[in-house]
Short mmCIF file of C-alpha atoms in Angstrom, two decimals:
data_model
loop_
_atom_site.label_atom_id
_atom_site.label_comp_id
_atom_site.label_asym_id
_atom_site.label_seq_id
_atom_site.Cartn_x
_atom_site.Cartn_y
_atom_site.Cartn_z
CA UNK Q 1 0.00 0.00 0.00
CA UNK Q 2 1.76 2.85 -1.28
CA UNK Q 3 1.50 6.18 1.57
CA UNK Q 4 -0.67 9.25 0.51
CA UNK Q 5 2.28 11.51 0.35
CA UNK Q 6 4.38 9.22 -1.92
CA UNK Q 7 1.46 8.92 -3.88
CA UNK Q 8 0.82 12.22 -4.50
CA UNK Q 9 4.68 12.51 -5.67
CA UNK Q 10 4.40 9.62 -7.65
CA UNK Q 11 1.15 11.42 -9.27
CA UNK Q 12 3.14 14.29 -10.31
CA UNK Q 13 6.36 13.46 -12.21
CA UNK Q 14 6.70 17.65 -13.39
CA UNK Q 15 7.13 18.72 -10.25
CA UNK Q 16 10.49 17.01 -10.23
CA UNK Q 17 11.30 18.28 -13.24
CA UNK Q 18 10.28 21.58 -12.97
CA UNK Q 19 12.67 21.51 -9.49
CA UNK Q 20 15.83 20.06 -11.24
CA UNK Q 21 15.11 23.07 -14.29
CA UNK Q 22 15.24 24.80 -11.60
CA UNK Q 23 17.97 23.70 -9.76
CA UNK Q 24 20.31 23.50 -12.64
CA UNK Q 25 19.54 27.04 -13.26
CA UNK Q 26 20.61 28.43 -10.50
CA UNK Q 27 23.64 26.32 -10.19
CA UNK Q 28 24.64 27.81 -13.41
CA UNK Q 29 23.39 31.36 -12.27
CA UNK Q 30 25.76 30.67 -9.04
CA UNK Q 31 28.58 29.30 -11.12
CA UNK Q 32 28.83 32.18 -13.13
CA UNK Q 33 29.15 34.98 -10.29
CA UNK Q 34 31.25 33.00 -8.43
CA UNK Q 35 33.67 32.52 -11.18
CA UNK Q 36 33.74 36.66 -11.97
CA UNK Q 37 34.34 37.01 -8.41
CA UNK Q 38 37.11 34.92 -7.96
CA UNK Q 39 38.77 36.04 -11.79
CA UNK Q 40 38.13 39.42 -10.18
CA UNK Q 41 41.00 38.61 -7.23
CA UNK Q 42 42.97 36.75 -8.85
CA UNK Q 43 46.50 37.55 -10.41
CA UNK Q 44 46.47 34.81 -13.07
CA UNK Q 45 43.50 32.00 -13.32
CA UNK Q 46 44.37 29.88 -16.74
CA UNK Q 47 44.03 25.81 -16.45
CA UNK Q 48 43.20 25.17 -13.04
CA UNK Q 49 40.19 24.76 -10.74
CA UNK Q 50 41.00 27.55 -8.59
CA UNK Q 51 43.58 30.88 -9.40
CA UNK Q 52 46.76 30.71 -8.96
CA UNK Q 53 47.26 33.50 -6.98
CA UNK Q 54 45.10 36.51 -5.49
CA UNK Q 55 45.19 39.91 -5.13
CA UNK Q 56 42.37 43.35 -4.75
CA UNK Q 57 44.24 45.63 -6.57
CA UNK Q 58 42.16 45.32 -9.93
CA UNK Q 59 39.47 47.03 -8.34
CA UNK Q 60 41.61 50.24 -8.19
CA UNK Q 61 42.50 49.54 -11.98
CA UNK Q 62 38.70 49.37 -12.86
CA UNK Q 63 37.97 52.34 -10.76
CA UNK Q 64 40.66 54.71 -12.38
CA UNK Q 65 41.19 52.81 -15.72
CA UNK Q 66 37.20 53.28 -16.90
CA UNK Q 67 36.78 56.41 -14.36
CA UNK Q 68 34.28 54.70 -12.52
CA UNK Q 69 33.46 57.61 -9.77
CA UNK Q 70 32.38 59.78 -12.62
CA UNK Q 71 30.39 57.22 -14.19
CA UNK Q 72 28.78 56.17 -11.23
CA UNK Q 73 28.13 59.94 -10.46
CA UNK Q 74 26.39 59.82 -13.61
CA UNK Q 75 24.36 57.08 -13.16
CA UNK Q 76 22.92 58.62 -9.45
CA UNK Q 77 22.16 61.29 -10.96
CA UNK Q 78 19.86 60.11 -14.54
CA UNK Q 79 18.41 56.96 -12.00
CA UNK Q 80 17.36 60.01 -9.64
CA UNK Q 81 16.43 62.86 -11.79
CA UNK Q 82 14.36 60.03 -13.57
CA UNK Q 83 12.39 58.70 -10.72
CA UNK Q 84 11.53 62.12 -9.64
CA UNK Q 85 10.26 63.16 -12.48
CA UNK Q 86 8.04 60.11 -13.24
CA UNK Q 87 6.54 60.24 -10.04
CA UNK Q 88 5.82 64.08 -10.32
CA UNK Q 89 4.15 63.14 -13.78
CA UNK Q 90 2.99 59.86 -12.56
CA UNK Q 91 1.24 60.45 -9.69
CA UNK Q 92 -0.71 63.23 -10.57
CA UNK Q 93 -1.99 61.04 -14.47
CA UNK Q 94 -2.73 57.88 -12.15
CA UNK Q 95 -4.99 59.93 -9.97
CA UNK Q 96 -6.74 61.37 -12.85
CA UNK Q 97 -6.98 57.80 -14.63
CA UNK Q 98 -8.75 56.62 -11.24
CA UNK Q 99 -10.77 59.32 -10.36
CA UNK Q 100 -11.99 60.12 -13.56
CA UNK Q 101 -14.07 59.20 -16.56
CA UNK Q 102 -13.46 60.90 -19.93
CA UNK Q 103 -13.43 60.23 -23.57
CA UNK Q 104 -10.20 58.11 -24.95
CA UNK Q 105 -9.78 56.93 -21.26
CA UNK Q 106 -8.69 53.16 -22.76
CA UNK Q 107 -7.01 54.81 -25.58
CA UNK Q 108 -4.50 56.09 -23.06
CA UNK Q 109 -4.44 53.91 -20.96
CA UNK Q 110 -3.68 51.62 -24.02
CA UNK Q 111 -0.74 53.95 -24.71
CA UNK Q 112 0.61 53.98 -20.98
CA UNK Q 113 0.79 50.43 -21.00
CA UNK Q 114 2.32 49.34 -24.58
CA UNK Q 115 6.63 51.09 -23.28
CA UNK Q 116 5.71 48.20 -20.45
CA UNK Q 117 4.64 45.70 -22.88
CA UNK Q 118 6.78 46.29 -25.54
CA UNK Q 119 10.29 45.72 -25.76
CA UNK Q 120 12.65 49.00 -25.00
CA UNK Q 121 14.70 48.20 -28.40
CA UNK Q 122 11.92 48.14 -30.20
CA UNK Q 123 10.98 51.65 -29.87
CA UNK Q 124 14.22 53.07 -28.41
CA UNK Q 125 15.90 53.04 -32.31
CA UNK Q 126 13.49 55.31 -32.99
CA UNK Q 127 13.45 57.48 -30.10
CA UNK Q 128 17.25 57.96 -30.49
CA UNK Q 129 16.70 58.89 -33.72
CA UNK Q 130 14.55 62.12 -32.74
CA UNK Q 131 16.69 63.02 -29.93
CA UNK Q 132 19.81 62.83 -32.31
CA UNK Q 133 17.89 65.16 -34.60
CA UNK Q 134 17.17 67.37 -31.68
CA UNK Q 135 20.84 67.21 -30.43
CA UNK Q 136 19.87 65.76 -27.35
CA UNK Q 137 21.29 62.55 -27.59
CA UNK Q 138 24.51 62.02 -26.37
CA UNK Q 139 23.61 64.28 -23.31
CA UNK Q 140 22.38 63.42 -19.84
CA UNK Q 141 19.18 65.00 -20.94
CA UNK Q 142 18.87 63.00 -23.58
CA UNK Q 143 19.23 59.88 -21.20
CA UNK Q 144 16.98 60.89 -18.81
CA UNK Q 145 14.25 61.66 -21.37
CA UNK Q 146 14.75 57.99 -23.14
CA UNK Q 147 14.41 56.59 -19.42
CA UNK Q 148 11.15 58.19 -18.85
CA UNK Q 149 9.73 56.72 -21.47
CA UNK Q 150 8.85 53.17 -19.42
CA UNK Q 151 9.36 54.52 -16.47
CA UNK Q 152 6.25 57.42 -16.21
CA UNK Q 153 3.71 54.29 -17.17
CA UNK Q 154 5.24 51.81 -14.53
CA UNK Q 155 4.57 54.46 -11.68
CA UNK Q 156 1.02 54.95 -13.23
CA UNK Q 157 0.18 51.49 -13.21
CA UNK Q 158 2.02 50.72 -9.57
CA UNK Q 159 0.22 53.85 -8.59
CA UNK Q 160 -3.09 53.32 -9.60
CA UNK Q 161 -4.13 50.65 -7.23
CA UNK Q 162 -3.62 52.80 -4.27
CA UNK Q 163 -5.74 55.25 -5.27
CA UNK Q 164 -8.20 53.34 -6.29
CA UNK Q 165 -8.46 51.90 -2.74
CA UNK Q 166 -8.90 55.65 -1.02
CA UNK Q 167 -12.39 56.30 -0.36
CA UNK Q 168 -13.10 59.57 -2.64
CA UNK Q 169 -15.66 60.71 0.18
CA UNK Q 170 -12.29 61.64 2.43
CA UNK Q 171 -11.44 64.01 0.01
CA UNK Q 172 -15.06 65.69 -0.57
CA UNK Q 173 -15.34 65.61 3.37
CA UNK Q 174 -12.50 67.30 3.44
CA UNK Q 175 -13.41 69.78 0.49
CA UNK Q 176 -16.56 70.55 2.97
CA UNK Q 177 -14.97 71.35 5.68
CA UNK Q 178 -13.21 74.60 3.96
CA UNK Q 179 -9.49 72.51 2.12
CA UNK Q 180 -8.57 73.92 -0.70
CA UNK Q 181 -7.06 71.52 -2.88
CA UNK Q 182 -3.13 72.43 -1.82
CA UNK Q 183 -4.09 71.15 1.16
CA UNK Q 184 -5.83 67.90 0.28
CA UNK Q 185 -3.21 66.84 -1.43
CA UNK Q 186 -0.58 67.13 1.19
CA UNK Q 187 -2.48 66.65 4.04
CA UNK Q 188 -4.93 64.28 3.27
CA UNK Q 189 -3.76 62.09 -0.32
CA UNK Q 190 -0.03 62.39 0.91
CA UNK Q 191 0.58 60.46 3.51
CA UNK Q 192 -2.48 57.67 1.81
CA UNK Q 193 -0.22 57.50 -0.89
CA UNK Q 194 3.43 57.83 0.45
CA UNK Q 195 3.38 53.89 0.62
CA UNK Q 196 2.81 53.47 -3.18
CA UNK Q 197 5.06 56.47 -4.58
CA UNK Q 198 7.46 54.62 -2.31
CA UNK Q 199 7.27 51.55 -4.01
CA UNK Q 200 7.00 53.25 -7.49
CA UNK Q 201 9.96 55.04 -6.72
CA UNK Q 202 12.39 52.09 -5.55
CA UNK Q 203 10.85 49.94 -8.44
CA UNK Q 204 11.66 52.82 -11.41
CA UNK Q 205 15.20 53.22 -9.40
CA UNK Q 206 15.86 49.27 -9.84
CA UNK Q 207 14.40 49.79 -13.32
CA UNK Q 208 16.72 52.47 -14.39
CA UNK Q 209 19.41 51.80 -12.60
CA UNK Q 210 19.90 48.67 -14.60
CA UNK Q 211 18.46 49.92 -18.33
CA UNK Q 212 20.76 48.98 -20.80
CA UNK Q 213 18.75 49.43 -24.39
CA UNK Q 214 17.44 53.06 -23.76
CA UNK Q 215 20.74 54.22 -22.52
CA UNK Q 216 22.78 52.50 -24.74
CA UNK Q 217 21.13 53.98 -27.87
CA UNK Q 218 21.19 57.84 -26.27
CA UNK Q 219 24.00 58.16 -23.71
CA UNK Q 220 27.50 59.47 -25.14
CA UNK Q 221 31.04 59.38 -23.23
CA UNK Q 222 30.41 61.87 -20.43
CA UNK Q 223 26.30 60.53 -19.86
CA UNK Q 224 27.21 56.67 -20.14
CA UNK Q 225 25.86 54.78 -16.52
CA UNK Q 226 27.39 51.93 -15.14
CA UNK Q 227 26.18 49.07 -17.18
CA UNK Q 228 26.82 50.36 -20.91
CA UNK Q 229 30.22 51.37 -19.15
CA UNK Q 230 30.78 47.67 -18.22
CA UNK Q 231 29.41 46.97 -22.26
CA UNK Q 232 31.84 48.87 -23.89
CA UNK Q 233 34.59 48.31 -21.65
CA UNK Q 234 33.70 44.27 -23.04
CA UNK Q 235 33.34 45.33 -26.85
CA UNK Q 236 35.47 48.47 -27.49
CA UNK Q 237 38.76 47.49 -28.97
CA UNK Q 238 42.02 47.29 -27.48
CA UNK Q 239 43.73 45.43 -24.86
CA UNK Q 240 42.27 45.10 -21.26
CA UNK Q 241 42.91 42.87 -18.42
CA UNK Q 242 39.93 40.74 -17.98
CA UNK Q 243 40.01 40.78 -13.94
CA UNK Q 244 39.42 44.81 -14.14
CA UNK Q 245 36.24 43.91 -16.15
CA UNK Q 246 35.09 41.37 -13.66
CA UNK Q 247 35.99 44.07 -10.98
CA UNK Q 248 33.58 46.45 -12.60
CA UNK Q 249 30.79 43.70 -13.26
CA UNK Q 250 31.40 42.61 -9.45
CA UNK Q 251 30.85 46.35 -8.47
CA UNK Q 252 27.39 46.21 -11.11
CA UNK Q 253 26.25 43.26 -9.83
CA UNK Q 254 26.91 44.09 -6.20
CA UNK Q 255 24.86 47.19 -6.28
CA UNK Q 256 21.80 45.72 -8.04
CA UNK Q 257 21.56 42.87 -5.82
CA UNK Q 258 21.83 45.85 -2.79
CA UNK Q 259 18.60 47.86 -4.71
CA UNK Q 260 16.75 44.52 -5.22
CA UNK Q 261 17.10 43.27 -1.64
CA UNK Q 262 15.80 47.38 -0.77
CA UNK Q 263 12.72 46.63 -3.19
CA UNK Q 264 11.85 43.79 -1.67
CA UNK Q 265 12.06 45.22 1.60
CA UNK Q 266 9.86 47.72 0.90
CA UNK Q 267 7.54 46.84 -1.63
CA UNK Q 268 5.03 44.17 -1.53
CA UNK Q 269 4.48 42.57 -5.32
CA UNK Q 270 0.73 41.74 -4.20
CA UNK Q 271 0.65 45.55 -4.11
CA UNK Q 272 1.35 46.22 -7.40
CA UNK Q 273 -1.64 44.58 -10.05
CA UNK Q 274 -3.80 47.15 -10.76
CA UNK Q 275 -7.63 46.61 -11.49
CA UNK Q 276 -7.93 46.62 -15.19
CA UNK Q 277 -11.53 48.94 -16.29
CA UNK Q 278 -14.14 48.27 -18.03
#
């Protein structure tokens, strides 16, 4: 007589093989950044299991050879300038979307959603192409604007589910009572909806913080961020030391897995499916 639980194993043969998929992908994922880690301390790493000997210094290398203060300076300040900006544009479109009823309401909301949906290549070549024509591309302007292009719809969409849950009859009790609209939207929406343009904010920084496409096709050598730094350092020609790359990808990798662990600290995924209208 076979047991329940075994039974129910036997029953399901995928979910074995959906855990050793599984499995063997992250023991590839974990092969990978432990190998760039240790090529990235090592002095010379050619036919053995392990390097042959170790050292820190190529960190220095990276960090003066591909001036990586300035670059990382640069890519603070388009991953901040950009989430500011979306959620001053966000916020304010999301509200309207949920509060209000008008004519070509799922025609824009169509047209928030496809930079989500679609993928950034797709419609970055083309973007590039107007912002070379305006001579913005090349500039941190330029990069900023490309990044705004996803990143305005993904607060909208995070956003709108928040508002959607306030009860509009706090705001016209509050109307009633003599607050003029300055004031119901810092005292009274601001602190309902801190907890969503928090979440919208970490998620766009994650978002832009690691966009290569967008920046890639508009950034030029004084707006480049850290990741299409790291590409060209791989591509552009001449001779580099492989363990100064790894440094910098070690560095990349480091501080996305720090903003991802932040995001999912403070932002609940369950949070962040909005109600679809009718």
């Amino acid at each position: 007589m076979t047991e329940p639980g075994r039974r129910s194993v036997a029953l399901r043969p995928g979910t074995w093989l959906t855990w050793g998929i599984l499995a063997f992908f992250l023991l590839n994922l974990a092969g990978v950044i432990v190998t760039v880690l240790l090529d990235s301390f090592s002095t010379k790493w050619f036919d053995t299991w392990i390097p042959g000997g170790w050292s820190s210094h190529w960190y220095s290398d990276a960090w003066k050879e591909f001036t990586l203060g300035q670059v990382l300076g640069t890519t603070v300040e388009v991953t901040l300038l950009v989430v500011a900006i979306s959620l001053a544009l966000g916020v304010p479109a999301a509200y309207t979307l949920a509060r209000r009823d008008f004519p070509g309401k799922k025609a824009l909301n169509l047209l928030f959603v496809l930079p989500i949906l679609v993928p950034p290549i797709a419609y970055g070549i083309p973007l590039a192409t107007v912002l070379y024509k305006v001579h913005l591309a090349g500039t941190l302007t330029g990069v900023v604007l490309a990044n705004l292009v996803p990143s305005i719809p993904f607060v909208v969409f995070t956003m709108t589910p928040f508002i959607e849950q306030i009860d509009p009859r706090i705001e016209a009790a509050a109307r009633v009572f003599g607050a003029k609209t300055p004031t119901v939207l810092v005292r009274i929406l601001g602190p309902l909806l801190l907890p969503g343009m928090l979440a919208a904010g970490i998620l766009v920084l994650v978002r832009t913080f690691g966009m290569f496409e967008l920046t890639f096709l508009t950034s030029g050598p004084t707006s480049q961020t850290l990741v299409v730094t790291l590409f060209s350092a791989v591509n552009s020609a001449g001779i580099r030391t492989t363990q100064s790359i790894d440094a910098m990808a070690v560095i990349y990798t480091g501080s996305m897995a720090v903003l991802l662990l932040i995001a999912l600290r403070f932002v609940n995924p369950t949070q962040l499916v909005a109600r679809s209208s009718d």
